[in-house]
Amino acid sequence: MNRLSNKVAIVTGASSGIGRVTAKLFAAEGAKVVVGARRQAELESLVAEIKAAGGDAVAVAGDVRSEDYHKALVAAAVQNYGKLDIAFNNAGTLGEAGPSTGVSEAGFSDALAINLTASFLAAKHQIAEMVKHGGGSVVFTSTFVGYSFAFPGVAAYAASKSGLIGLTQALAAEYGPQNVRVNAILPGAVDTDMYREMNDTSDKQAFITNLHALKRVAAPEELARSVLYLASDDASFVTGTATLVDGGASITRT
Ligand SMILES: NC(=O)c1ccc[n+]([C@@H]2O[C@H](COP(=O)([O-])OP(=O)(O)OC[C@H]3O[C@@H](n4cnc5c(N)ncnc54)[C@H](OP(=O)(O)O)[C@@H]3O)[C@@H](O)[C@H]2O)c1
């Protein structure tokens, strides 16, 4: 408890899955949280849950493809809570999947826009605010796909998410002197809407489960605890990393 006392955080992709659970954990650990995604009703219910549990949060709905939306999220943090210490840039999409020879330019570009360009735009405005108050911690949600594992049919997803690792390293090097830490978390399979949409048969779920040394997929809470570590001062000397939280998928060959 209270690992994020007096901290102010932004969490994107907070309407469901990993982001929603992480926003609740941040609030339970004492952070004031600005939650973002497109689905306003889901954000409002999340804010109500956080407040009912004694925490503090505010919802700002929008689309991460818009630079103005990132300005609005940072403005909400400053106007409501006075500063910004932590950002979990987690909104993401699988994008257009299927054989790569059939993927459209628009589909590929949209995955880049949501998964990679939006993360850059978010960090651009978040870091500018963080440095005013002595630094902060930025965490991006990447994935093991395109880093330690390759699947057919997800080129746009793999390319956009692995780009986040270069972005993480570049920003960590650039803003480390101003005490901004930047890390990427690389989940294995996590039981969320995105996972269920991608793995819609028991055969696909069995295949994915078996890729992990632990022979199961993660609960979103297991990712949230790792994000909390990277966001908090427990990780005060951790920056520029690609942190695998993948149940051993990267070291499994059976
Ligand atoms: N589940 C897995 O196995 C897994 C594994 C590795 C990495 N990841 C990554 O984990 C992150 C969270 O995904 P999840 O598994 O928790 O799935 P999820 O429940 O589908 O969450 C995706 C989140 O992203 C938001 N989002 C998507 N497009 C957006 C846009 N254009 N603007 C604003 N928000 C947008 C969605 O909110 P709205 O629809 O309300 O906008 C939602 O809150 C993603 O980046 C994903 O790539 C997931």
PDB file of C-alpha atoms and ligand atoms in Angstrom:
ATOM      1  CA  MET A   1       0.000   0.000   0.000  1.00  0.00           C
ATOM      2  CA  ASN A   2       0.954   3.627  -0.593  1.00  0.00           C
ATOM      3  CA  ARG A   3       3.798   2.952  -3.008  1.00  0.00           C
ATOM      4  CA  LEU A   4       2.432   5.829  -5.122  1.00  0.00           C
ATOM      5  CA  SER A   5       1.511   8.287  -2.358  1.00  0.00           C
ATOM      6  CA  ASN A   6       1.473  11.889  -3.610  1.00  0.00           C
ATOM      7  CA  LYS A   7       1.945  10.735  -7.209  1.00  0.00           C
ATOM      8  CA  VAL A   8      -0.190  11.766 -10.163  1.00  0.00           C
ATOM      9  CA  ALA A   9      -0.554   9.295 -13.030  1.00  0.00           C
ATOM     10  CA  ILE A  10      -2.051   9.018 -16.521  1.00  0.00           C
ATOM     11  CA  VAL A  11      -3.204   5.567 -17.695  1.00  0.00           C
ATOM     12  CA  THR A  12      -4.331   5.109 -21.309  1.00  0.00           C
ATOM     13  CA  GLY A  13      -6.264   2.102 -22.517  1.00  0.00           C
ATOM     14  CA  ALA A  14      -7.969   2.235 -19.128  1.00  0.00           C
ATOM     15  CA  SER A  15     -11.472   1.264 -20.291  1.00  0.00           C
ATOM     16  CA  SER A  16     -10.676  -2.464 -20.167  1.00  0.00           C
ATOM     17  CA  GLY A  17      -8.041  -5.145 -19.664  1.00  0.00           C
ATOM     18  CA  ILE A  18      -4.541  -4.377 -18.423  1.00  0.00           C
ATOM     19  CA  GLY A  19      -5.078  -0.607 -18.297  1.00  0.00           C
ATOM     20  CA  ARG A  20      -8.247  -0.774 -16.226  1.00  0.00           C
ATOM     21  CA  VAL A  21      -6.726  -3.072 -13.619  1.00  0.00           C
ATOM     22  CA  THR A  22      -3.520  -1.024 -13.502  1.00  0.00           C
ATOM     23  CA  ALA A  23      -5.442   2.231 -12.967  1.00  0.00           C
ATOM     24  CA  LYS A  24      -7.219   0.624 -10.012  1.00  0.00           C
ATOM     25  CA  LEU A  25      -3.940  -0.648  -8.561  1.00  0.00           C
ATOM     26  CA  PHE A  26      -2.273   2.758  -8.986  1.00  0.00           C
ATOM     27  CA  ALA A  27      -5.190   4.385  -7.152  1.00  0.00           C
ATOM     28  CA  ALA A  28      -5.117   1.751  -4.399  1.00  0.00           C
ATOM     29  CA  GLU A  29      -1.414   2.555  -3.970  1.00  0.00           C
ATOM     30  CA  GLY A  30      -2.210   6.227  -3.423  1.00  0.00           C
ATOM     31  CA  ALA A  31      -1.900   7.787  -6.872  1.00  0.00           C
ATOM     32  CA  LYS A  32      -4.386  10.250  -8.286  1.00  0.00           C
ATOM     33  CA  VAL A  33      -5.161   8.917 -11.728  1.00  0.00           C
ATOM     34  CA  VAL A  34      -6.285  10.423 -15.043  1.00  0.00           C
ATOM     35  CA  VAL A  35      -7.825   7.568 -17.031  1.00  0.00           C
ATOM     36  CA  GLY A  36      -8.141   7.610 -20.821  1.00  0.00           C
ATOM     37  CA  ALA A  37      -9.668   5.606 -23.693  1.00  0.00           C
ATOM     38  CA  ARG A  38     -12.446   6.194 -26.224  1.00  0.00           C
ATOM     39  CA  ARG A  39     -15.314   4.533 -24.298  1.00  0.00           C
ATOM     40  CA  GLN A  40     -16.584   7.217 -21.933  1.00  0.00           C
ATOM     41  CA  ALA A  41     -19.089   5.006 -20.075  1.00  0.00           C
ATOM     42  CA  GLU A  42     -16.409   2.419 -19.188  1.00  0.00           C
ATOM     43  CA  LEU A  43     -14.114   5.206 -17.965  1.00  0.00           C
ATOM     44  CA  GLU A  44     -16.879   6.709 -15.823  1.00  0.00           C
ATOM     45  CA  SER A  45     -17.611   3.329 -14.226  1.00  0.00           C
ATOM     46  CA  LEU A  46     -13.881   2.907 -13.528  1.00  0.00           C
ATOM     47  CA  VAL A  47     -13.720   6.329 -11.858  1.00  0.00           C
ATOM     48  CA  ALA A  48     -16.762   5.395  -9.753  1.00  0.00           C
ATOM     49  CA  GLU A  49     -15.085   2.117  -8.685  1.00  0.00           C
ATOM     50  CA  ILE A  50     -11.868   3.929  -7.751  1.00  0.00           C
ATOM     51  CA  LYS A  51     -13.759   6.563  -5.744  1.00  0.00           C
ATOM     52  CA  ALA A  52     -15.879   3.927  -4.010  1.00  0.00           C
ATOM     53  CA  ALA A  53     -12.634   2.278  -2.878  1.00  0.00           C
ATOM     54  CA  GLY A  54     -11.410   5.596  -1.416  1.00  0.00           C
ATOM     55  CA  GLY A  55      -9.212   6.686  -4.321  1.00  0.00           C
ATOM     56  CA  ASP A  56      -9.240   9.661  -6.650  1.00  0.00           C
ATOM     57  CA  ALA A  57      -9.489   9.641 -10.445  1.00  0.00           C
ATOM     58  CA  VAL A  58     -10.811  11.642 -13.362  1.00  0.00           C
ATOM     59  CA  ALA A  59     -11.816  10.422 -16.831  1.00  0.00           C
ATOM     60  CA  VAL A  60     -10.878  12.101 -20.108  1.00  0.00           C
ATOM     61  CA  ALA A  61     -12.217  10.244 -23.131  1.00  0.00           C
ATOM     62  CA  GLY A  62     -10.572  10.506 -26.537  1.00  0.00           C
ATOM     63  CA  ASP A  63      -8.578   8.861 -29.280  1.00  0.00           C
ATOM     64  CA  VAL A  64      -4.832   8.413 -28.794  1.00  0.00           C
ATOM     65  CA  ARG A  65      -4.251   9.121 -32.505  1.00  0.00           C
ATOM     66  CA  SER A  66      -4.920  12.807 -31.736  1.00  0.00           C
ATOM     67  CA  GLU A  67      -2.045  14.899 -30.367  1.00  0.00           C
ATOM     68  CA  ASP A  68      -4.628  17.226 -28.804  1.00  0.00           C
ATOM     69  CA  TYR A  69      -5.922  14.301 -26.759  1.00  0.00           C
ATOM     70  CA  HIS A  70      -2.501  13.850 -25.142  1.00  0.00           C
ATOM     71  CA  LYS A  71      -2.394  17.563 -24.354  1.00  0.00           C
ATOM     72  CA  ALA A  72      -5.845  17.222 -22.758  1.00  0.00           C
ATOM     73  CA  LEU A  73      -4.772  14.264 -20.597  1.00  0.00           C
ATOM     74  CA  VAL A  74      -1.731  16.154 -19.300  1.00  0.00           C
ATOM     75  CA  ALA A  75      -3.840  19.288 -18.759  1.00  0.00           C
ATOM     76  CA  ALA A  76      -6.329  17.235 -16.725  1.00  0.00           C
ATOM     77  CA  ALA A  77      -3.514  15.935 -14.522  1.00  0.00           C
ATOM     78  CA  VAL A  78      -2.188  19.445 -13.913  1.00  0.00           C
ATOM     79  CA  GLN A  79      -5.571  21.158 -13.467  1.00  0.00           C
ATOM     80  CA  ASN A  80      -7.001  18.498 -11.142  1.00  0.00           C
ATOM     81  CA  TYR A  81      -3.908  17.389  -9.264  1.00  0.00           C
ATOM     82  CA  GLY A  82      -1.161  19.951  -9.889  1.00  0.00           C
ATOM     83  CA  LYS A  83       1.499  17.891 -11.698  1.00  0.00           C
ATOM     84  CA  LEU A  84       2.333  14.637 -13.524  1.00  0.00           C
ATOM     85  CA  ASP A  85       4.684  11.951 -12.183  1.00  0.00           C
ATOM     86  CA  ILE A  86       3.721   8.718 -13.961  1.00  0.00           C
ATOM     87  CA  ALA A  87       2.381   7.786 -17.384  1.00  0.00           C
ATOM     88  CA  PHE A  88       1.322   4.302 -18.454  1.00  0.00           C
ATOM     89  CA  ASN A  89       0.893   4.506 -22.234  1.00  0.00           C
ATOM     90  CA  ASN A  90      -0.965   1.277 -22.730  1.00  0.00           C
ATOM     91  CA  ALA A  91      -3.678   1.854 -25.367  1.00  0.00           C
ATOM     92  CA  GLY A  92      -3.140  -0.524 -28.245  1.00  0.00           C
ATOM     93  CA  THR A  93      -4.651  -2.474 -31.084  1.00  0.00           C
ATOM     94  CA  LEU A  94      -3.905  -5.698 -32.899  1.00  0.00           C
ATOM     95  CA  GLY A  95      -4.477  -3.790 -36.144  1.00  0.00           C
ATOM     96  CA  GLU A  96      -5.111  -5.397 -39.491  1.00  0.00           C
ATOM     97  CA  ALA A  97      -4.101  -9.034 -39.205  1.00  0.00           C
ATOM     98  CA  GLY A  98      -3.802 -11.841 -41.736  1.00  0.00           C
ATOM     99  CA  PRO A  99      -1.305 -12.767 -44.458  1.00  0.00           C
ATOM    100  CA  SER A 100       0.995  -9.780 -44.903  1.00  0.00           C
ATOM    101  CA  THR A 101       0.707  -9.784 -48.700  1.00  0.00           C
ATOM    102  CA  GLY A 102      -2.950  -8.808 -48.204  1.00  0.00           C
ATOM    103  CA  VAL A 103      -2.566  -6.143 -45.512  1.00  0.00           C
ATOM    104  CA  SER A 104      -3.615  -2.672 -46.674  1.00  0.00           C
ATOM    105  CA  GLU A 105      -1.459   0.432 -46.373  1.00  0.00           C
ATOM    106  CA  ALA A 106      -4.259   2.009 -44.299  1.00  0.00           C
ATOM    107  CA  GLY A 107      -4.400  -0.987 -41.945  1.00  0.00           C
ATOM    108  CA  PHE A 108      -0.648  -1.054 -41.444  1.00  0.00           C
ATOM    109  CA  SER A 109      -0.502   2.715 -40.914  1.00  0.00           C
ATOM    110  CA  ASP A 110      -3.329   2.644 -38.395  1.00  0.00           C
ATOM    111  CA  ALA A 111      -1.511   0.092 -36.233  1.00  0.00           C
ATOM    112  CA  LEU A 112       1.552   2.346 -36.321  1.00  0.00           C
ATOM    113  CA  ALA A 113      -0.590   5.392 -35.458  1.00  0.00           C
ATOM    114  CA  ILE A 114      -2.234   3.777 -32.404  1.00  0.00           C
ATOM    115  CA  ASN A 115       0.618   1.654 -31.086  1.00  0.00           C
ATOM    116  CA  LEU A 116       3.699   3.721 -31.906  1.00  0.00           C
ATOM    117  CA  THR A 117       3.047   7.316 -33.022  1.00  0.00           C
ATOM    118  CA  ALA A 118       0.460   7.841 -30.267  1.00  0.00           C
ATOM    119  CA  SER A 119       2.969   6.633 -27.688  1.00  0.00           C
ATOM    120  CA  PHE A 120       5.518   9.136 -28.954  1.00  0.00           C
ATOM    121  CA  LEU A 121       2.963  11.971 -28.871  1.00  0.00           C
ATOM    122  CA  ALA A 122       1.912  10.970 -25.370  1.00  0.00           C
ATOM    123  CA  ALA A 123       5.472  10.910 -24.055  1.00  0.00           C
ATOM    124  CA  LYS A 124       6.282  14.212 -25.760  1.00  0.00           C
ATOM    125  CA  HIS A 125       3.683  16.067 -23.701  1.00  0.00           C
ATOM    126  CA  GLN A 126       4.037  13.984 -20.548  1.00  0.00           C
ATOM    127  CA  ILE A 127       7.818  14.395 -20.288  1.00  0.00           C
ATOM    128  CA  ALA A 128       7.574  18.151 -20.870  1.00  0.00           C
ATOM    129  CA  GLU A 129       5.364  18.313 -17.759  1.00  0.00           C
ATOM    130  CA  MET A 130       7.349  15.789 -15.683  1.00  0.00           C
ATOM    131  CA  VAL A 131      10.611  17.696 -15.975  1.00  0.00           C
ATOM    132  CA  LYS A 132       8.976  20.765 -14.389  1.00  0.00           C
ATOM    133  CA  HIS A 133       8.654  18.863 -11.107  1.00  0.00           C
ATOM    134  CA  GLY A 134      11.884  16.880 -10.902  1.00  0.00           C
ATOM    135  CA  GLY A 135      11.217  13.950 -13.228  1.00  0.00           C
ATOM    136  CA  GLY A 136       8.921  10.976 -13.531  1.00  0.00           C
ATOM    137  CA  SER A 137       8.331   7.502 -14.923  1.00  0.00           C
ATOM    138  CA  VAL A 138       6.933   6.568 -18.349  1.00  0.00           C
ATOM    139  CA  VAL A 139       5.918   2.983 -19.136  1.00  0.00           C
ATOM    140  CA  PHE A 140       4.904   1.800 -22.615  1.00  0.00           C
ATOM    141  CA  THR A 141       3.031  -1.429 -23.288  1.00  0.00           C
ATOM    142  CA  SER A 142       4.914  -3.361 -25.958  1.00  0.00           C
ATOM    143  CA  THR A 143       4.683  -7.179 -26.304  1.00  0.00           C
ATOM    144  CA  PHE A 144       6.808 -10.278 -26.668  1.00  0.00           C
ATOM    145  CA  VAL A 145       5.484 -10.520 -30.260  1.00  0.00           C
ATOM    146  CA  GLY A 146       8.107  -9.037 -32.554  1.00  0.00           C
ATOM    147  CA  TYR A 147      10.763  -9.093 -29.818  1.00  0.00           C
ATOM    148  CA  SER A 148      11.366 -12.630 -28.639  1.00  0.00           C
ATOM    149  CA  PHE A 149       8.641 -14.402 -30.595  1.00  0.00           C
ATOM    150  CA  ALA A 150       7.238 -14.220 -34.128  1.00  0.00           C
ATOM    151  CA  PHE A 151       3.802 -15.278 -35.323  1.00  0.00           C
ATOM    152  CA  PRO A 152       2.483 -15.288 -38.869  1.00  0.00           C
ATOM    153  CA  GLY A 153      -0.217 -12.758 -39.696  1.00  0.00           C
ATOM    154  CA  VAL A 154       0.573  -9.945 -37.258  1.00  0.00           C
ATOM    155  CA  ALA A 155       3.201  -7.875 -39.121  1.00  0.00           C
ATOM    156  CA  ALA A 156       1.600  -4.499 -38.351  1.00  0.00           C
ATOM    157  CA  TYR A 157       1.269  -5.351 -34.665  1.00  0.00           C
ATOM    158  CA  ALA A 158       4.819  -6.715 -34.363  1.00  0.00           C
ATOM    159  CA  ALA A 159       6.395  -3.806 -36.243  1.00  0.00           C
ATOM    160  CA  SER A 160       4.534  -1.125 -34.310  1.00  0.00           C
ATOM    161  CA  LYS A 161       5.084  -2.701 -30.905  1.00  0.00           C
ATOM    162  CA  SER A 162       8.783  -3.449 -31.425  1.00  0.00           C
ATOM    163  CA  GLY A 163       9.215   0.177 -32.486  1.00  0.00           C
ATOM    164  CA  LEU A 164       8.264   1.075 -28.915  1.00  0.00           C
ATOM    165  CA  ILE A 165      11.467  -0.521 -27.675  1.00  0.00           C
ATOM    166  CA  GLY A 166      13.620   1.839 -29.746  1.00  0.00           C
ATOM    167  CA  LEU A 167      11.460   4.735 -28.580  1.00  0.00           C
ATOM    168  CA  THR A 168      11.924   3.626 -24.973  1.00  0.00           C
ATOM    169  CA  GLN A 169      15.704   3.541 -25.288  1.00  0.00           C
ATOM    170  CA  ALA A 170      15.931   6.883 -27.104  1.00  0.00           C
ATOM    171  CA  LEU A 171      13.738   8.716 -24.584  1.00  0.00           C
ATOM    172  CA  ALA A 172      15.454   7.072 -21.609  1.00  0.00           C
ATOM    173  CA  ALA A 173      18.846   8.257 -22.872  1.00  0.00           C
ATOM    174  CA  GLU A 174      17.559  11.735 -23.708  1.00  0.00           C
ATOM    175  CA  TYR A 175      15.695  12.487 -20.465  1.00  0.00           C
ATOM    176  CA  GLY A 176      17.622  10.405 -17.930  1.00  0.00           C
ATOM    177  CA  PRO A 177      19.660  13.498 -16.996  1.00  0.00           C
ATOM    178  CA  GLN A 178      16.367  15.142 -15.955  1.00  0.00           C
ATOM    179  CA  ASN A 179      15.343  12.117 -13.864  1.00  0.00           C
ATOM    180  CA  VAL A 180      12.707  10.806 -16.251  1.00  0.00           C
ATOM    181  CA  ARG A 181      12.791   7.010 -16.411  1.00  0.00           C
ATOM    182  CA  VAL A 182      11.315   5.307 -19.487  1.00  0.00           C
ATOM    183  CA  ASN A 183      10.631   1.583 -19.726  1.00  0.00           C
ATOM    184  CA  ALA A 184       8.631  -0.817 -21.868  1.00  0.00           C
ATOM    185  CA  ILE A 185       6.718  -3.759 -20.478  1.00  0.00           C
ATOM    186  CA  LEU A 186       6.465  -6.806 -22.744  1.00  0.00           C
ATOM    187  CA  PRO A 187       3.543  -9.008 -21.708  1.00  0.00           C
ATOM    188  CA  GLY A 188       3.068 -12.576 -22.856  1.00  0.00           C
ATOM    189  CA  ALA A 189      -0.563 -13.531 -23.405  1.00  0.00           C
ATOM    190  CA  VAL A 190      -2.943 -11.859 -20.964  1.00  0.00           C
ATOM    191  CA  ASP A 191      -6.597 -12.804 -20.518  1.00  0.00           C
ATOM    192  CA  THR A 192      -8.289  -9.647 -21.851  1.00  0.00           C
ATOM    193  CA  ASP A 193     -10.733  -8.706 -24.615  1.00  0.00           C
ATOM    194  CA  MET A 194      -7.845  -8.440 -27.078  1.00  0.00           C
ATOM    195  CA  TYR A 195      -6.588 -11.928 -26.221  1.00  0.00           C
ATOM    196  CA  ARG A 196     -10.068 -13.461 -26.522  1.00  0.00           C
ATOM    197  CA  GLU A 197     -10.712 -11.700 -29.820  1.00  0.00           C
ATOM    198  CA  MET A 198      -7.426 -12.996 -31.227  1.00  0.00           C
ATOM    199  CA  ASN A 199      -7.810 -16.502 -29.797  1.00  0.00           C
ATOM    200  CA  ASP A 200     -11.466 -17.263 -30.338  1.00  0.00           C
ATOM    201  CA  THR A 201     -11.309 -21.087 -30.311  1.00  0.00           C
ATOM    202  CA  SER A 202     -10.191 -23.549 -27.648  1.00  0.00           C
ATOM    203  CA  ASP A 203      -7.534 -24.866 -30.066  1.00  0.00           C
ATOM    204  CA  LYS A 204      -5.989 -21.393 -30.449  1.00  0.00           C
ATOM    205  CA  GLN A 205      -6.114 -20.841 -26.683  1.00  0.00           C
ATOM    206  CA  ALA A 206      -4.411 -24.193 -26.057  1.00  0.00           C
ATOM    207  CA  PHE A 207      -1.680 -23.313 -28.579  1.00  0.00           C
ATOM    208  CA  ILE A 208      -1.031 -19.926 -26.955  1.00  0.00           C
ATOM    209  CA  THR A 209      -1.138 -21.321 -23.419  1.00  0.00           C
ATOM    210  CA  ASN A 210       1.424 -23.967 -24.327  1.00  0.00           C
ATOM    211  CA  LEU A 211       3.901 -21.332 -25.556  1.00  0.00           C
ATOM    212  CA  HIS A 212       4.421 -20.184 -21.973  1.00  0.00           C
ATOM    213  CA  ALA A 213       6.724 -22.034 -19.567  1.00  0.00           C
ATOM    214  CA  LEU A 214       4.064 -21.562 -16.895  1.00  0.00           C
ATOM    215  CA  LYS A 215       1.489 -23.247 -19.202  1.00  0.00           C
ATOM    216  CA  ARG A 216      -1.127 -20.596 -18.632  1.00  0.00           C
ATOM    217  CA  VAL A 217      -1.834 -17.038 -19.712  1.00  0.00           C
ATOM    218  CA  ALA A 218      -1.584 -14.110 -17.303  1.00  0.00           C
ATOM    219  CA  ALA A 219      -4.361 -12.411 -15.400  1.00  0.00           C
ATOM    220  CA  PRO A 220      -4.324  -8.639 -16.020  1.00  0.00           C
ATOM    221  CA  GLU A 221      -3.485  -8.117 -12.332  1.00  0.00           C
ATOM    222  CA  GLU A 222      -0.130  -9.865 -12.872  1.00  0.00           C
ATOM    223  CA  LEU A 223       0.795  -7.266 -15.461  1.00  0.00           C
ATOM    224  CA  ALA A 224      -0.487  -4.423 -13.292  1.00  0.00           C
ATOM    225  CA  ARG A 225       1.881  -5.407 -10.478  1.00  0.00           C
ATOM    226  CA  SER A 226       4.857  -5.291 -12.859  1.00  0.00           C
ATOM    227  CA  VAL A 227       3.781  -1.916 -14.221  1.00  0.00           C
ATOM    228  CA  LEU A 228       3.452  -0.673 -10.632  1.00  0.00           C
ATOM    229  CA  TYR A 229       7.054  -1.721 -10.004  1.00  0.00           C
ATOM    230  CA  LEU A 230       8.354   0.168 -13.064  1.00  0.00           C
ATOM    231  CA  ALA A 231       6.213   3.220 -12.276  1.00  0.00           C
ATOM    232  CA  SER A 232       7.198   3.393  -8.624  1.00  0.00           C
ATOM    233  CA  ASP A 233      10.384   4.413  -6.853  1.00  0.00           C
ATOM    234  CA  ASP A 234      11.071   0.681  -6.301  1.00  0.00           C
ATOM    235  CA  ALA A 235      12.478   0.864  -9.841  1.00  0.00           C
ATOM    236  CA  SER A 236      14.429   4.069  -9.231  1.00  0.00           C
ATOM    237  CA  PHE A 237      17.538   2.787 -11.078  1.00  0.00           C
ATOM    238  CA  VAL A 238      15.623   1.031 -13.869  1.00  0.00           C
ATOM    239  CA  THR A 239      15.393   2.845 -17.197  1.00  0.00           C
ATOM    240  CA  GLY A 240      15.585   2.048 -20.894  1.00  0.00           C
ATOM    241  CA  THR A 241      14.523  -1.563 -20.378  1.00  0.00           C
ATOM    242  CA  ALA A 242      12.351  -3.970 -22.328  1.00  0.00           C
ATOM    243  CA  THR A 243      10.880  -5.822 -19.345  1.00  0.00           C
ATOM    244  CA  LEU A 244       9.470  -9.223 -20.266  1.00  0.00           C
ATOM    245  CA  VAL A 245       6.484 -10.359 -18.177  1.00  0.00           C
ATOM    246  CA  ASP A 246       5.760 -13.322 -20.389  1.00  0.00           C
ATOM    247  CA  GLY A 247       5.434 -16.444 -18.242  1.00  0.00           C
ATOM    248  CA  GLY A 248       8.635 -17.753 -19.788  1.00  0.00           C
ATOM    249  CA  ALA A 249       7.365 -17.713 -23.379  1.00  0.00           C
ATOM    250  CA  SER A 250      10.725 -16.379 -24.540  1.00  0.00           C
ATOM    251  CA  ILE A 251      12.706 -19.335 -23.194  1.00  0.00           C
ATOM    252  CA  THR A 252      10.250 -22.087 -24.084  1.00  0.00           C
ATOM    253  CA  ARG A 253      10.802 -24.389 -27.062  1.00  0.00           C
ATOM    254  CA  THR A 254       8.399 -27.216 -26.126  1.00  0.00           C
TER     255      THR A 254
HETATM  256  N1  LIG B   1      -3.775  -9.267 -23.987  1.00  0.00           N
HETATM  257  C1  LIG B   1      -2.586  -9.666 -24.412  1.00  0.00           C
HETATM  258  O1  LIG B   1      -2.334 -10.872 -24.568  1.00  0.00           O
HETATM  259  C2  LIG B   1      -1.495  -8.649 -24.668  1.00  0.00           C
HETATM  260  C3  LIG B   1      -0.184  -9.117 -24.829  1.00  0.00           C
HETATM  261  C4  LIG B   1       0.832  -8.200 -25.053  1.00  0.00           C
HETATM  262  C5  LIG B   1       0.552  -6.854 -25.123  1.00  0.00           C
HETATM  263  N2  LIG B   1      -0.740  -6.439 -24.976  1.00  0.00           N
HETATM  264  C6  LIG B   1      -0.995  -4.990 -25.048  1.00  0.00           C
HETATM  265  O2  LIG B   1      -1.634  -4.569 -23.853  1.00  0.00           O
HETATM  266  C7  LIG B   1      -2.319  -3.342 -24.106  1.00  0.00           C
HETATM  267  C8  LIG B   1      -3.686  -3.413 -23.471  1.00  0.00           C
HETATM  268  O3  LIG B   1      -4.453  -4.392 -24.153  1.00  0.00           O
HETATM  269  P1  LIG B   1      -5.436  -5.400 -23.403  1.00  0.00           P
HETATM  270  O4  LIG B   1      -4.915  -6.768 -23.621  1.00  0.00           O
HETATM  271  O5  LIG B   1      -5.697  -4.923 -22.026  1.00  0.00           O
HETATM  272  O6  LIG B   1      -6.736  -5.310 -24.350  1.00  0.00           O
HETATM  273  P2  LIG B   1      -8.051  -4.433 -24.297  1.00  0.00           P
HETATM  274  O7  LIG B   1      -8.839  -4.786 -23.095  1.00  0.00           O
HETATM  275  O8  LIG B   1      -8.665  -4.599 -25.645  1.00  0.00           O
HETATM  276  O9  LIG B   1      -7.520  -2.935 -24.106  1.00  0.00           O
HETATM  277  C9  LIG B   1      -7.136  -2.087 -25.166  1.00  0.00           C
HETATM  278  C10 LIG B   1      -7.293  -0.672 -24.673  1.00  0.00           C
HETATM  279  O10 LIG B   1      -6.781   0.241 -25.644  1.00  0.00           O
HETATM  280  C11 LIG B   1      -7.731   1.263 -25.845  1.00  0.00           C
HETATM  281  N3  LIG B   1      -7.621   1.799 -27.204  1.00  0.00           N
HETATM  282  C12 LIG B   1      -7.505   1.095 -28.366  1.00  0.00           C
HETATM  283  N4  LIG B   1      -7.459   1.934 -29.401  1.00  0.00           N
HETATM  284  C13 LIG B   1      -7.537   3.197 -28.900  1.00  0.00           C
HETATM  285  C14 LIG B   1      -7.564   4.486 -29.485  1.00  0.00           C
HETATM  286  N5  LIG B   1      -7.471   4.663 -30.805  1.00  0.00           N
HETATM  287  N6  LIG B   1      -7.646   5.566 -28.662  1.00  0.00           N
HETATM  288  C15 LIG B   1      -7.745   5.414 -27.321  1.00  0.00           C
HETATM  289  N7  LIG B   1      -7.725   4.210 -26.704  1.00  0.00           N
HETATM  290  C16 LIG B   1      -7.632   3.114 -27.497  1.00  0.00           C
HETATM  291  C17 LIG B   1      -9.078   0.577 -25.622  1.00  0.00           C
HETATM  292  O11 LIG B   1     -10.067   1.506 -25.220  1.00  0.00           O
HETATM  293  P3  LIG B   1     -11.295   2.017 -26.117  1.00  0.00           P
HETATM  294  O12 LIG B   1     -11.736   0.881 -26.991  1.00  0.00           O
HETATM  295  O13 LIG B   1     -12.326   2.398 -25.071  1.00  0.00           O
HETATM  296  O14 LIG B   1     -10.767   3.197 -26.859  1.00  0.00           O
HETATM  297  C18 LIG B   1      -8.755  -0.315 -24.436  1.00  0.00           C
HETATM  298  O15 LIG B   1      -8.869   0.390 -23.222  1.00  0.00           O
HETATM  299  C19 LIG B   1      -2.332  -3.149 -25.629  1.00  0.00           C
HETATM  300  O16 LIG B   1      -1.365  -2.188 -25.981  1.00  0.00           O
HETATM  301  C20 LIG B   1      -1.923  -4.512 -26.147  1.00  0.00           C
HETATM  302  O17 LIG B   1      -1.295  -4.453 -27.401  1.00  0.00           O
HETATM  303  C21 LIG B   1      -1.762  -7.287 -24.735  1.00  0.00           C
END
